PDB file of C-alpha atoms in Angstrom:
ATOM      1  CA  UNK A  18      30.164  57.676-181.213  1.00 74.00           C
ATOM      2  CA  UNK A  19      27.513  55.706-183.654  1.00 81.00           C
ATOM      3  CA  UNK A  20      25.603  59.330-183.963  1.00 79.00           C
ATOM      4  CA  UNK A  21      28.523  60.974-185.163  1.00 75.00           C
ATOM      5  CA  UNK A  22      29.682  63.161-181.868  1.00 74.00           C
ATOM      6  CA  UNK A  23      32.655  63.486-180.633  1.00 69.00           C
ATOM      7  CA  UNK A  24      33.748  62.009-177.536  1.00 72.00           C
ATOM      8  CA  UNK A  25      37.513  62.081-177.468  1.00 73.00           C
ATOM      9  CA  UNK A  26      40.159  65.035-178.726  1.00 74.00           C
ATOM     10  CA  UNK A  27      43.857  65.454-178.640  1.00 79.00           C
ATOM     11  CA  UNK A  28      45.238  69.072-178.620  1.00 80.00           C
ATOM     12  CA  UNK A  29      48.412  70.467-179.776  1.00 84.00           C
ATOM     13  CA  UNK A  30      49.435  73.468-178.790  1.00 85.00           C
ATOM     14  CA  UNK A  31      52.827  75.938-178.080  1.00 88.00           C
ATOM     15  CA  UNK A  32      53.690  79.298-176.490  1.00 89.00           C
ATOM     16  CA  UNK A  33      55.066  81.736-178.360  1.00 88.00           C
ATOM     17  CA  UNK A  34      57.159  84.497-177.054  1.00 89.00           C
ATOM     18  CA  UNK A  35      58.111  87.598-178.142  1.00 87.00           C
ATOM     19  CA  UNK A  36      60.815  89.106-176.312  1.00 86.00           C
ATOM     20  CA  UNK A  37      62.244  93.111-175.967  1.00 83.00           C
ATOM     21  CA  UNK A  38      62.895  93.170-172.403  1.00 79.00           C
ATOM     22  CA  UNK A  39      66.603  94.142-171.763  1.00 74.00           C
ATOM     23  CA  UNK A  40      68.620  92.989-168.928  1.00 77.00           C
ATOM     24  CA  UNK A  41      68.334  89.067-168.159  1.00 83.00           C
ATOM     25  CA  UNK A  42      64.935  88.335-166.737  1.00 87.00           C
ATOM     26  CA  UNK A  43      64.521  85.406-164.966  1.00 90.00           C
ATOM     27  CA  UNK A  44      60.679  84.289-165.890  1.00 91.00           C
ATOM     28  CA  UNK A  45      58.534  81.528-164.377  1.00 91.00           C
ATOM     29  CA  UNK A  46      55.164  80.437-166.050  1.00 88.00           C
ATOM     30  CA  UNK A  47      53.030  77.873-164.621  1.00 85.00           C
ATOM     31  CA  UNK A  48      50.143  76.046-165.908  1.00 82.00           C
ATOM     32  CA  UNK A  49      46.667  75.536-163.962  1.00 77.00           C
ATOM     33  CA  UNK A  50      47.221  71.790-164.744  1.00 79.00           C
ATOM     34  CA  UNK A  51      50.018  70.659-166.466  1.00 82.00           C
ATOM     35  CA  UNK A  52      49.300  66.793-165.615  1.00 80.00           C
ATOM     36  CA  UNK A  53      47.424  65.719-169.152  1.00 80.00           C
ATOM     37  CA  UNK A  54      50.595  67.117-170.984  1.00 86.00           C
ATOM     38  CA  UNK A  55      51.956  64.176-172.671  1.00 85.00           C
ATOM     39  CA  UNK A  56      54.578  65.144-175.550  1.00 91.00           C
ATOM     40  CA  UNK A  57      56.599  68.345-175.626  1.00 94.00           C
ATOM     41  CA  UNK A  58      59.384  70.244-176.905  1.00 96.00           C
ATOM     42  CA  UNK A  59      61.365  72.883-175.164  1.00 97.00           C
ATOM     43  CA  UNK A  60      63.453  75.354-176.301  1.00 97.00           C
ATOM     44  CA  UNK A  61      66.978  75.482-174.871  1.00 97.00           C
ATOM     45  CA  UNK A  62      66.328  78.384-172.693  1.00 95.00           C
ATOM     46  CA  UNK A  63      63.949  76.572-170.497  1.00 97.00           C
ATOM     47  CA  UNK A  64      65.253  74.463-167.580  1.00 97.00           C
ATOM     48  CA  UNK A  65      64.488  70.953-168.521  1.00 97.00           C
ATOM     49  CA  UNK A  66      64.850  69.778-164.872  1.00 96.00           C
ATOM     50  CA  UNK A  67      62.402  72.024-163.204  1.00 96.00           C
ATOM     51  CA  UNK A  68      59.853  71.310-165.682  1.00 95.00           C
ATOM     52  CA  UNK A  69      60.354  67.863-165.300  1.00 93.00           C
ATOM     53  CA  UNK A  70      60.083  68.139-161.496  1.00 94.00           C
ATOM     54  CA  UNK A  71      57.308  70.899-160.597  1.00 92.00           C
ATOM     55  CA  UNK A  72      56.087  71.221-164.581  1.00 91.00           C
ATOM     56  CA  UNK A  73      56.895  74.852-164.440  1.00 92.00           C
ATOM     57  CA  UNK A  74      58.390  76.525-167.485  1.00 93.00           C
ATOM     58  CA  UNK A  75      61.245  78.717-166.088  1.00 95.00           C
ATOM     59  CA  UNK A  76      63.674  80.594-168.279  1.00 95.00           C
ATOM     60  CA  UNK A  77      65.822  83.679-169.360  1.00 93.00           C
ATOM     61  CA  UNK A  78      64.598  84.324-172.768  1.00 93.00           C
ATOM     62  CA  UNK A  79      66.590  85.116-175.891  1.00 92.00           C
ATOM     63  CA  UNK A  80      65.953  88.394-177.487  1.00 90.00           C
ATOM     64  CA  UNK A  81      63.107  88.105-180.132  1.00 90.00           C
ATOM     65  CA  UNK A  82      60.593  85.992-180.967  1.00 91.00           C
ATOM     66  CA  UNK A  83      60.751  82.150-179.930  1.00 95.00           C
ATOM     67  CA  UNK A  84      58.515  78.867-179.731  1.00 95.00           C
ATOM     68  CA  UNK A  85      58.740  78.167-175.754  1.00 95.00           C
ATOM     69  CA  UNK A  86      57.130  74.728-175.659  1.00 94.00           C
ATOM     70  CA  UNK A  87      54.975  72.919-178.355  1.00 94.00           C
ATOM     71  CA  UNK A  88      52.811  70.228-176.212  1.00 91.00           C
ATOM     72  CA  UNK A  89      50.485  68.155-176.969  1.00 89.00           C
ATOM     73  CA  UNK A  90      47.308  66.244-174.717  1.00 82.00           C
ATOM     74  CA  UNK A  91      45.965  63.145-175.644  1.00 78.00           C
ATOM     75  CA  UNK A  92      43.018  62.053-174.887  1.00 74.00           C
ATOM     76  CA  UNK A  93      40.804  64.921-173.788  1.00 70.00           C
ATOM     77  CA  UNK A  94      36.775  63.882-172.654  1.00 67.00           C
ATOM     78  CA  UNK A  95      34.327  66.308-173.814  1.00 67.00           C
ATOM     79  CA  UNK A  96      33.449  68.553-170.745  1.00 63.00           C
ATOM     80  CA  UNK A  97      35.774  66.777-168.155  1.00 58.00           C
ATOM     81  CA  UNK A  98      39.050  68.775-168.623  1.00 55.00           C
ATOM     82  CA  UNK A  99      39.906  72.216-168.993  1.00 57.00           C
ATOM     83  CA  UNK A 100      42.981  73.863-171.110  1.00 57.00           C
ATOM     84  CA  UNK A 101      46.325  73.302-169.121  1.00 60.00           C
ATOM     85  CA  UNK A 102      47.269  76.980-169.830  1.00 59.00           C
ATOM     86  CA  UNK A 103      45.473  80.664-168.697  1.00 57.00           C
ATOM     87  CA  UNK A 104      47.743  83.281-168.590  1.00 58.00           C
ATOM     88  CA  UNK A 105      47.793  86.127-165.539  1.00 61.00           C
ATOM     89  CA  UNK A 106      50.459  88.066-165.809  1.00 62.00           C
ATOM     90  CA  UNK A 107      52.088  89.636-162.964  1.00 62.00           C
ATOM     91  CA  UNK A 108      54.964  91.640-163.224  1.00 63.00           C
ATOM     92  CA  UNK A 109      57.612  92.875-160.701  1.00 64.00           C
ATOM     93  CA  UNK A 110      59.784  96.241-161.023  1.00 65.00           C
ATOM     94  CA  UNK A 111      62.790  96.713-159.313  1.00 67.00           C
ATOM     95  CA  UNK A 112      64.940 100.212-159.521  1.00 72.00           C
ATOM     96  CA  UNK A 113      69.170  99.150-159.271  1.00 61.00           C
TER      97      UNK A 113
END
């Protein structure tokens, strides 16, 4: 504005993963609100369609260390929206 605040800010942002689980896990991660995501990239281990549909990154991951998504959100108010992404892990074990 004319005083010099900010009013307006875009975000970029990605997940990074670092994977060492063996077997082929099949993980989900969801956002708390996923609608201001404008532009992203996937990696080819997430399911395009589902993230399209229900904006839910689901995937097996590769072994190591890889870039998820990289997202950006255009646009942001001061003090109106919150991050899309907190992370709460929950994990399942199963015995075979």
């Amino acid at each position: 504005n004319k005083n010099g605040k900010m009013i307006t800010f875009d975000v970029n942002g990605e997940i990074l993963c670092s994977c060492k689980l063996s077997g082929m896990p099949d993980l989900t991660l969801s956002f708390r609100d996923a609608s201001p995501i404008g532009e992203y990239s996937l990696h080819p281990c997430v399911r395009y369609n589902r993230f399209e549909q229900d904006r839910v990154l689901s995937f097996v991951p590769p072994d190591g260390t890889f870039r998820a998504i990289q997202y950006r959100v255009n646009n942001l108010q001061i003090g109106s929206q919150r991050a899309p992404l907190y992370c709460n892990p929950q994990l399942t074990y199963t015995e075979d």
